[in-house]
Short mmCIF file of C-alpha atoms in Angstrom, two decimals:
data_model
loop_
_atom_site.label_atom_id
_atom_site.label_comp_id
_atom_site.label_asym_id
_atom_site.label_seq_id
_atom_site.Cartn_x
_atom_site.Cartn_y
_atom_site.Cartn_z
CA MET A 1 -14.64 1.08 -23.54
CA ASN A 2 -14.54 -2.53 -24.71
CA ILE A 3 -16.69 -4.31 -22.13
CA SER A 4 -18.76 -7.47 -22.04
CA GLU A 5 -22.48 -7.66 -22.85
CA PRO A 6 -24.47 -5.36 -20.48
CA LYS A 7 -27.01 -7.98 -19.37
CA ALA A 8 -24.25 -10.40 -18.43
CA GLU A 9 -22.51 -7.62 -16.49
CA GLN A 10 -25.66 -6.66 -14.62
CA ALA A 11 -26.07 -10.25 -13.48
CA ILE A 12 -22.73 -10.04 -11.70
CA PRO A 13 -23.04 -8.92 -8.05
CA ALA A 14 -21.71 -5.37 -7.76
CA ILE A 15 -18.76 -6.32 -5.58
CA TRP A 16 -17.30 -8.51 -8.35
CA ARG A 17 -17.56 -5.92 -11.14
CA GLN A 18 -14.24 -4.17 -10.43
CA ALA A 19 -11.12 -5.33 -8.60
CA PHE A 20 -11.05 -2.39 -6.20
CA ARG A 21 -14.41 -3.35 -4.69
CA PRO A 22 -13.55 -6.66 -2.93
CA LEU A 23 -9.84 -5.93 -2.49
CA PHE A 24 -10.25 -2.48 -0.92
CA LEU A 25 -13.06 -3.65 1.35
CA MET A 26 -11.76 -7.03 2.45
CA GLY A 27 -8.14 -5.86 2.45
CA SER A 28 -9.10 -3.13 4.94
CA ILE A 29 -11.16 -5.51 7.07
CA PHE A 30 -8.29 -7.97 7.15
CA ALA A 31 -5.88 -5.18 8.12
CA ILE A 32 -8.13 -4.17 11.03
CA PHE A 33 -8.27 -7.79 12.17
CA SER A 34 -4.49 -8.12 11.87
CA MET A 35 -3.81 -4.91 13.77
CA VAL A 36 -6.19 -5.89 16.59
CA ILE A 37 -4.48 -9.28 16.85
CA TRP A 38 -1.09 -7.55 16.92
CA ALA A 39 -2.22 -5.15 19.66
CA LEU A 40 -3.48 -8.06 21.76
CA VAL A 41 -0.18 -9.88 21.31
CA LEU A 42 1.83 -6.79 22.22
CA THR A 43 -0.15 -6.30 25.42
CA GLY A 44 0.18 -9.96 26.42
CA ASN A 45 -3.53 -10.69 26.03
CA LEU A 46 -3.17 -13.20 23.23
CA SER A 47 -0.74 -15.90 22.17
CA ILE A 48 -0.80 -17.29 18.62
CA SER A 49 1.49 -19.44 16.49
CA PRO A 50 0.94 -18.44 12.86
CA TYR A 51 3.16 -19.28 9.91
CA GLY A 52 6.65 -17.96 10.54
CA GLY A 53 5.86 -16.83 14.09
CA VAL A 54 3.89 -13.84 15.29
CA TYR A 55 6.47 -11.16 14.37
CA PHE A 56 6.88 -12.59 10.87
CA TRP A 57 3.10 -12.82 10.49
CA HIS A 58 2.52 -9.20 11.51
CA ALA A 59 5.05 -7.74 9.07
CA HIS A 60 4.25 -10.14 6.25
CA GLU A 61 0.49 -9.80 6.42
CA MET A 62 0.48 -6.01 6.63
CA LEU A 63 2.65 -5.96 3.51
CA PHE A 64 1.39 -8.91 1.46
CA GLY A 65 -2.06 -9.36 2.98
CA PHE A 66 -3.15 -5.73 3.25
CA VAL A 67 -0.95 -3.47 1.10
CA ALA A 68 -0.61 -5.94 -1.78
CA ALA A 69 -4.40 -6.31 -1.93
CA ILE A 70 -4.84 -2.54 -2.18
CA ILE A 71 -2.11 -2.19 -4.84
CA VAL A 72 -3.62 -4.96 -6.95
CA GLY A 73 -7.12 -3.53 -6.53
CA PHE A 74 -5.86 -0.14 -7.69
CA LEU A 75 -3.82 -1.39 -10.65
CA LEU A 76 -6.48 -3.78 -11.98
CA THR A 77 -8.97 -0.91 -11.83
CA ALA A 78 -6.67 1.73 -13.31
CA VAL A 79 -5.59 -0.53 -16.18
CA GLN A 80 -9.15 -0.46 -17.51
CA ASN A 81 -9.01 3.33 -17.77
CA TRP A 82 -5.52 3.22 -19.26
CA THR A 83 -6.22 0.62 -21.93
CA GLY A 84 -9.95 0.97 -22.60
CA LEU A 85 -10.28 -2.80 -22.18
CA ARG A 86 -12.49 -4.50 -19.61
CA ALA A 87 -10.28 -5.43 -16.66
CA THR A 88 -10.54 -8.35 -14.25
CA HIS A 89 -14.12 -8.93 -13.10
CA GLY A 90 -16.64 -11.67 -12.50
CA LYS A 91 -15.25 -15.21 -12.28
CA SER A 92 -11.66 -14.11 -12.88
CA LEU A 93 -11.89 -11.61 -10.03
CA ILE A 94 -13.50 -14.19 -7.74
CA ALA A 95 -10.63 -16.59 -8.49
CA LEU A 96 -8.03 -13.90 -7.77
CA PHE A 97 -9.75 -12.88 -4.54
CA THR A 98 -10.09 -16.51 -3.44
CA LEU A 99 -6.35 -16.96 -3.94
CA TRP A 100 -5.68 -13.90 -1.79
CA LEU A 101 -8.07 -15.09 0.94
CA ALA A 102 -6.64 -18.61 0.92
CA GLY A 103 -3.18 -17.17 1.52
CA ARG A 104 -4.42 -15.22 4.54
CA LEU A 105 -6.11 -18.26 6.03
CA LEU A 106 -3.15 -20.56 5.47
CA LEU A 107 -0.69 -18.14 7.07
CA PHE A 108 -2.90 -17.69 10.12
CA ILE A 109 -3.83 -21.37 10.58
CA ASN A 110 -0.27 -22.51 9.76
CA PRO A 111 -0.59 -26.11 8.59
CA THR A 112 2.99 -26.97 9.54
CA SER A 113 3.18 -30.05 7.31
CA TYR A 114 2.23 -27.99 4.25
CA GLN A 115 4.24 -24.79 4.61
CA TRP A 116 5.36 -25.10 0.99
CA LEU A 117 1.68 -24.97 -0.05
CA THR A 118 1.16 -21.83 2.02
CA ALA A 119 4.08 -20.18 0.26
CA ILE A 120 2.90 -21.19 -3.24
CA VAL A 121 -0.66 -20.00 -2.69
CA ASP A 122 0.43 -16.70 -1.19
CA ILE A 123 2.99 -15.91 -3.90
CA SER A 124 0.59 -16.90 -6.68
CA PHE A 125 -1.74 -13.98 -5.89
CA LEU A 126 0.73 -11.34 -7.06
CA VAL A 127 1.88 -13.48 -10.00
CA LEU A 128 -1.69 -13.87 -11.27
CA ALA A 129 -2.37 -10.16 -10.78
CA ALA A 130 0.72 -9.31 -12.85
CA ILE A 131 -0.49 -11.65 -15.62
CA PHE A 132 -4.00 -10.12 -15.63
CA MET A 133 -2.57 -6.63 -15.87
CA GLY A 134 0.24 -7.38 -18.30
CA GLN A 135 -1.96 -9.03 -20.90
CA LEU A 136 -4.20 -5.95 -21.16
CA VAL A 137 -1.29 -3.51 -21.43
CA LEU A 138 0.44 -5.64 -24.05
CA LYS A 139 -2.77 -6.08 -26.02
CA VAL A 140 -2.97 -2.36 -26.74
CA LYS A 141 0.84 -1.93 -26.79
CA GLN A 142 0.66 0.67 -24.03
CA TYR A 143 4.23 0.16 -22.92
CA ARG A 144 4.31 3.23 -20.66
CA ASN A 145 2.08 1.44 -18.19
CA LEU A 146 3.94 -1.85 -18.51
CA ILE A 147 6.29 -0.53 -15.79
CA PHE A 148 3.87 -1.76 -13.14
CA VAL A 149 4.26 -5.40 -14.19
CA PRO A 150 7.98 -5.65 -13.31
CA VAL A 151 7.22 -3.65 -10.17
CA LEU A 152 4.71 -6.33 -9.19
CA ILE A 153 7.38 -8.92 -9.91
CA LEU A 154 9.68 -7.07 -7.51
CA LEU A 155 6.99 -7.57 -4.87
CA VAL A 156 6.89 -11.26 -5.79
CA ALA A 157 10.66 -11.41 -5.25
CA GLY A 158 10.34 -9.80 -1.83
CA ASN A 159 7.61 -12.25 -0.90
CA LEU A 160 9.74 -15.16 -2.07
CA LEU A 161 12.52 -14.05 0.24
CA THR A 162 10.23 -13.87 3.27
CA HIS A 163 8.84 -17.34 2.60
CA TRP A 164 12.31 -18.72 2.03
CA SER A 165 13.25 -17.53 5.51
CA VAL A 166 10.59 -19.89 6.89
CA LEU A 167 11.00 -22.84 4.53
CA ALA A 168 14.81 -22.88 4.77
CA GLN A 169 14.87 -21.69 8.39
CA GLN A 170 17.10 -18.77 7.41
CA PRO A 171 15.80 -15.79 9.48
CA GLU A 172 18.04 -13.26 7.73
CA TYR A 173 15.96 -13.64 4.55
CA TYR A 174 12.89 -12.35 6.39
CA ARG A 175 14.45 -8.94 7.02
CA TRP A 176 15.85 -8.87 3.49
CA GLY A 177 12.47 -9.61 1.92
CA ALA A 178 10.38 -7.38 4.19
CA HIS A 179 12.64 -4.33 3.92
CA SER A 180 13.04 -4.64 0.14
CA THR A 181 9.25 -4.88 -0.16
CA VAL A 182 8.74 -1.68 1.83
CA MET A 183 11.15 0.11 -0.51
CA THR A 184 9.40 -1.33 -3.57
CA ILE A 185 6.04 -0.13 -2.27
CA THR A 186 7.58 3.30 -1.71
CA LEU A 187 8.66 3.21 -5.36
CA ILE A 188 5.09 2.37 -6.42
CA ILE A 189 3.78 5.27 -4.34
CA SER A 190 6.36 7.58 -5.94
CA ILE A 191 5.34 6.60 -9.47
CA ILE A 192 1.59 6.82 -8.88
CA ALA A 193 1.82 10.06 -6.87
CA GLY A 194 3.65 11.80 -9.68
CA ARG A 195 0.88 10.83 -12.07
CA VAL A 196 -2.19 11.66 -10.00
CA PHE A 197 -1.37 14.15 -7.23
CA PRO A 198 -1.08 17.23 -9.50
CA MET A 199 -4.33 16.27 -11.26
CA PHE A 200 -6.20 15.49 -8.04
CA THR A 201 -5.00 18.77 -6.55
CA ALA A 202 -6.05 20.84 -9.58
CA ASN A 203 -9.44 19.16 -9.88
CA GLY A 204 -10.20 19.18 -6.17
CA THR A 205 -9.16 22.78 -5.50
CA LYS A 206 -10.20 24.27 -8.88
CA THR A 207 -6.71 25.65 -9.35
CA GLU A 208 -4.21 25.40 -12.16
CA LYS A 209 -2.45 22.06 -12.45
CA VAL A 210 1.23 22.09 -11.53
CA ALA A 211 3.30 20.76 -14.41
CA ASN A 212 5.81 18.10 -13.45
CA LEU A 213 9.47 18.91 -14.01
CA ALA A 214 10.95 16.12 -16.11
CA TRP A 215 14.35 16.26 -14.39
CA LEU A 216 12.77 16.20 -10.92
CA GLU A 217 10.48 13.27 -11.75
CA LYS A 218 13.41 11.33 -13.19
CA ALA A 219 15.46 12.11 -10.07
CA VAL A 220 12.65 11.06 -7.71
CA ILE A 221 11.89 7.81 -9.50
CA GLY A 222 15.55 7.07 -10.19
CA VAL A 223 16.78 7.49 -6.62
CA THR A 224 13.75 5.66 -5.17
CA LEU A 225 14.32 2.79 -7.60
CA THR A 226 17.98 2.78 -6.59
CA ILE A 227 16.99 2.40 -2.94
CA ALA A 228 14.61 -0.44 -3.78
CA LEU A 229 17.32 -2.23 -5.75
CA LEU A 230 19.88 -1.67 -2.99
CA TYR A 231 17.59 -3.54 -0.63
CA LEU A 232 16.41 -6.16 -3.11
CA THR A 233 20.01 -7.08 -4.02
CA ASN A 234 21.00 -6.79 -0.35
CA LEU A 235 23.75 -4.32 -1.24
CA SER A 236 22.41 -2.12 1.55
CA SER A 237 24.03 -4.58 3.97
CA TYR A 238 27.46 -4.39 2.34
CA LEU A 239 28.00 -0.92 0.93
CA PRO A 240 29.58 1.73 3.18
CA LYS A 241 26.90 3.30 5.34
CA THR A 242 28.07 6.77 4.38
CA ILE A 243 27.20 6.13 0.73
CA ILE A 244 23.77 4.79 1.62
CA ALA A 245 23.16 7.78 3.90
CA TRP A 246 23.89 10.14 1.00
CA VAL A 247 21.51 8.21 -1.27
CA PHE A 248 18.70 8.45 1.29
CA GLY A 249 19.48 12.11 1.92
CA PHE A 250 19.29 12.91 -1.79
CA ALA A 251 16.01 10.96 -2.02
CA ALA A 252 14.55 12.92 0.90
CA LEU A 253 15.53 16.19 -0.76
CA CYS A 254 14.02 15.26 -4.13
CA HIS A 255 10.74 14.10 -2.58
CA SER A 256 10.57 17.26 -0.45
CA ILE A 257 11.00 19.56 -3.46
CA ARG A 258 8.35 17.58 -5.29
CA ALA A 259 5.89 17.80 -2.39
CA ILE A 260 6.41 21.56 -2.03
CA ARG A 261 5.86 22.12 -5.76
CA TRP A 262 2.47 20.41 -5.50
CA ARG A 263 1.27 23.40 -3.40
CA PRO A 264 -0.17 21.71 -0.31
CA GLN A 265 -1.24 25.16 0.95
CA VAL A 266 -4.14 25.30 -1.54
CA THR A 267 -5.65 21.99 -0.36
CA PHE A 268 -6.79 22.82 3.18
CA GLY A 269 -10.47 23.02 2.26
CA THR A 270 -10.52 19.72 0.36
CA PRO A 271 -10.23 16.59 2.59
CA LEU A 272 -9.63 14.16 -0.28
CA VAL A 273 -6.65 16.27 -1.34
CA TRP A 274 -5.06 17.55 1.88
CA SER A 275 -5.13 13.98 3.20
CA LEU A 276 -2.94 12.91 0.26
CA HIS A 277 -0.51 15.80 0.62
CA LEU A 278 -0.16 15.38 4.37
CA ALA A 279 0.34 11.63 4.00
CA TYR A 280 2.99 12.06 1.30
CA TRP A 281 5.21 14.08 3.64
CA PHE A 282 5.89 10.89 5.58
CA VAL A 283 7.96 9.77 2.56
CA PRO A 284 10.68 12.47 2.64
CA ILE A 285 10.60 12.51 6.46
CA SER A 286 11.16 8.75 6.64
CA LEU A 287 13.87 8.83 3.97
CA ALA A 288 15.62 11.56 5.97
CA LEU A 289 15.38 9.37 9.08
CA PHE A 290 17.03 6.53 7.15
CA ALA A 291 19.80 8.94 6.14
CA LEU A 292 20.32 9.82 9.80
CA TYR A 293 20.32 6.13 10.75
CA PHE A 294 23.00 5.22 8.21
CA ALA A 295 24.98 8.32 9.19
CA GLY A 296 25.10 7.08 12.79
CA GLY A 297 22.42 9.36 14.22
CA ASN A 298 20.19 8.61 17.18
CA ILE A 299 17.49 6.89 15.17
CA SER A 300 16.66 3.22 14.85
CA ALA A 301 16.11 1.44 11.55
CA SER A 302 12.74 0.27 12.90
CA THR A 303 11.58 3.84 13.51
CA ALA A 304 12.60 4.95 10.01
CA LEU A 305 10.97 1.87 8.47
CA HIS A 306 7.70 2.43 10.34
CA GLY A 307 7.72 6.01 9.10
CA LEU A 308 7.18 4.47 5.68
CA THR A 309 4.79 1.69 6.74
CA ALA A 310 2.68 3.10 9.59
CA GLY A 311 3.12 6.63 8.20
CA ALA A 312 3.40 7.00 4.43
CA ILE A 313 1.97 3.74 3.12
CA SER A 314 -0.95 3.47 5.55
CA SER A 315 -2.05 7.10 5.27
CA ILE A 316 -1.64 7.38 1.49
CA ILE A 317 -3.61 4.16 1.01
CA LEU A 318 -6.50 5.44 3.14
CA ALA A 319 -6.61 8.75 1.26
CA MET A 320 -6.43 7.02 -2.12
CA ILE A 321 -9.05 4.34 -1.49
CA ALA A 322 -11.43 6.93 -0.02
CA ARG A 323 -11.26 8.84 -3.30
CA ILE A 324 -11.16 5.91 -5.72
CA SER A 325 -14.10 4.18 -4.02
CA LEU A 326 -16.25 7.24 -4.67
CA GLY A 327 -15.04 8.10 -8.15
CA HIS A 328 -15.16 4.58 -9.57
CA THR A 329 -18.66 3.92 -8.24
CA GLY A 330 -20.05 7.03 -9.90
CA ARG A 331 -20.41 9.10 -6.76
CA SER A 332 -19.54 12.69 -6.01
CA LEU A 333 -16.03 13.23 -4.63
CA GLN A 334 -17.46 14.48 -1.36
CA PRO A 335 -16.71 12.01 1.44
CA HIS A 336 -18.76 11.73 4.60
CA TRP A 337 -17.56 14.11 7.31
CA SER A 338 -16.35 11.13 9.34
CA MET A 339 -13.56 10.55 6.83
CA LYS A 340 -11.93 13.79 8.00
CA ILE A 341 -11.60 12.13 11.39
CA ALA A 342 -10.22 8.98 9.76
CA PHE A 343 -7.58 11.00 7.90
CA VAL A 344 -6.49 12.72 11.11
CA LEU A 345 -6.41 9.42 13.01
CA ILE A 346 -4.19 7.69 10.45
CA ILE A 347 -1.75 10.61 10.51
CA LEU A 348 -1.72 10.42 14.32
CA ALA A 349 -1.08 6.67 14.06
CA GLY A 350 2.01 7.32 11.95
CA LEU A 351 3.26 10.11 14.21
CA SER A 352 2.67 8.00 17.31
CA ARG A 353 4.69 5.14 15.87
CA LEU A 354 7.52 7.51 15.01
CA ALA A 355 7.45 8.85 18.57
CA VAL A 356 7.78 5.41 20.21
CA GLN A 357 11.58 5.46 20.25
CA TYR A 358 11.68 8.78 22.09
CA LEU A 359 8.54 8.84 24.25
CA GLN A 360 8.12 5.25 25.43
CA ALA A 361 10.86 5.62 28.07
CA TYR A 362 9.15 8.70 29.55
CA THR A 363 5.55 7.57 29.77
CA SER A 364 3.61 4.64 31.21
CA VAL A 365 1.33 4.72 28.18
CA ASN A 366 2.06 1.98 25.66
CA MET A 367 2.79 4.06 22.55
CA TYR A 368 2.68 0.97 20.33
CA LEU A 369 -0.89 0.42 21.51
CA VAL A 370 -1.79 4.08 20.99
CA ALA A 371 -0.57 3.92 17.39
CA ALA A 372 -2.48 0.67 16.80
CA ILE A 373 -5.72 2.13 18.22
CA PHE A 374 -5.49 5.22 16.01
CA TRP A 375 -4.79 2.96 13.02
CA VAL A 376 -7.71 0.58 13.68
CA PHE A 377 -10.27 3.33 14.15
CA ALA A 378 -9.12 5.16 11.02
CA TYR A 379 -9.72 2.11 8.84
CA LEU A 380 -12.85 1.10 10.74
CA ILE A 381 -14.40 4.45 9.78
CA TYR A 382 -13.56 3.70 6.14
CA VAL A 383 -15.04 0.19 6.24
CA LEU A 384 -18.27 1.29 7.92
CA GLY A 385 -18.69 4.29 5.65
CA TYR A 386 -17.83 2.56 2.38
CA TRP A 387 -19.33 -0.91 2.88
CA LYS A 388 -22.54 -0.07 1.03
CA ILE A 389 -20.70 1.96 -1.61
CA LEU A 390 -18.39 -0.94 -2.48
CA THR A 391 -21.09 -3.60 -2.48
CA SER A 392 -23.82 -1.70 -4.36
CA PRO A 393 -24.25 -0.99 -8.07
CA ARG A 394 -23.30 2.45 -9.37
CA PRO A 395 -26.17 4.94 -8.80
CA ASP A 396 -25.76 6.26 -12.35
CA GLY A 397 -26.64 2.84 -13.78
CA ARG A 398 -23.32 2.43 -15.58
CA LEU A 399 -21.40 -0.82 -15.45
CA GLY A 400 -18.38 -1.40 -13.22
#
């Protein structure tokens, strides 16, 4: 590992030694804040006027405030393991985090005379992250991992579209940008899951690692990339719905076969593994719901989309950051028992959001609020349990 001088490293507060530390912690705290605000708005207990309006703010900030922070925290931590070079830390990490935080503040405060500044600051976070990552990968000519740089740029493109909807007062660009971003994030999940799920499963359950099938991995990544590009190019709005339905149906099938091959049945005694497997099933389920939607079935696009956001993305993130936060701080991969509750709550949040379309008409209970409450408490358990872990030096005395 090519790292800086140990004494200089030890002088850096622990939270600034690796990108996952501030971005996992503050990204989760911000997400809790955002979800509470959203719940208060939905129930009529709060009225706010953020950048782009409250509906824009909710979708944008969950994607580019919360999810983007977690993705960047993960990639800028993983790239150190991949390349053997010291990744973003210290002053560079503080600058990156400050850019992220400034974007969150500007979108919430909404200085109407400087909306262009809000857009520039917010977009710059992902651009800078891509630069930090790309330069390390290129330095060691590790082109296999260079794939994540253009993927980050796809997120930049989605963010550009959402901001353009505000700056040019063209609302249709908001849906275009937000939906393409969700599909790009699903692509990121698909790539990372294929790399780590078999290993995590084997290590966590002490069983033999399942070898990936090359043709299946190519099919999964290829069809998921196709979906992301269909949305990013906006072809999803123009192609015959029957064709798009078949694409989503094929994607659901490929992801299902993949998930079954990973042997979820051996994971039941290992929370850090069954949480990942259970969360991943939201991907093929949601893709199947999209197939039904485009085929004219009784399913809304919003329900299918929230299967990916409130279901797959939210639950996979919680399972991943719970594991990474332990492993990369030199701790045993044995989470506190409360995380089992958090994993169950985040799955219930996703299921509750999926059920809104069908149950809301038959109950006086606000199912949107139920889903939000489950979501908030799941991440609150993580924040409370991992605060000290993420802000303290490694117990083994190693750097990072």
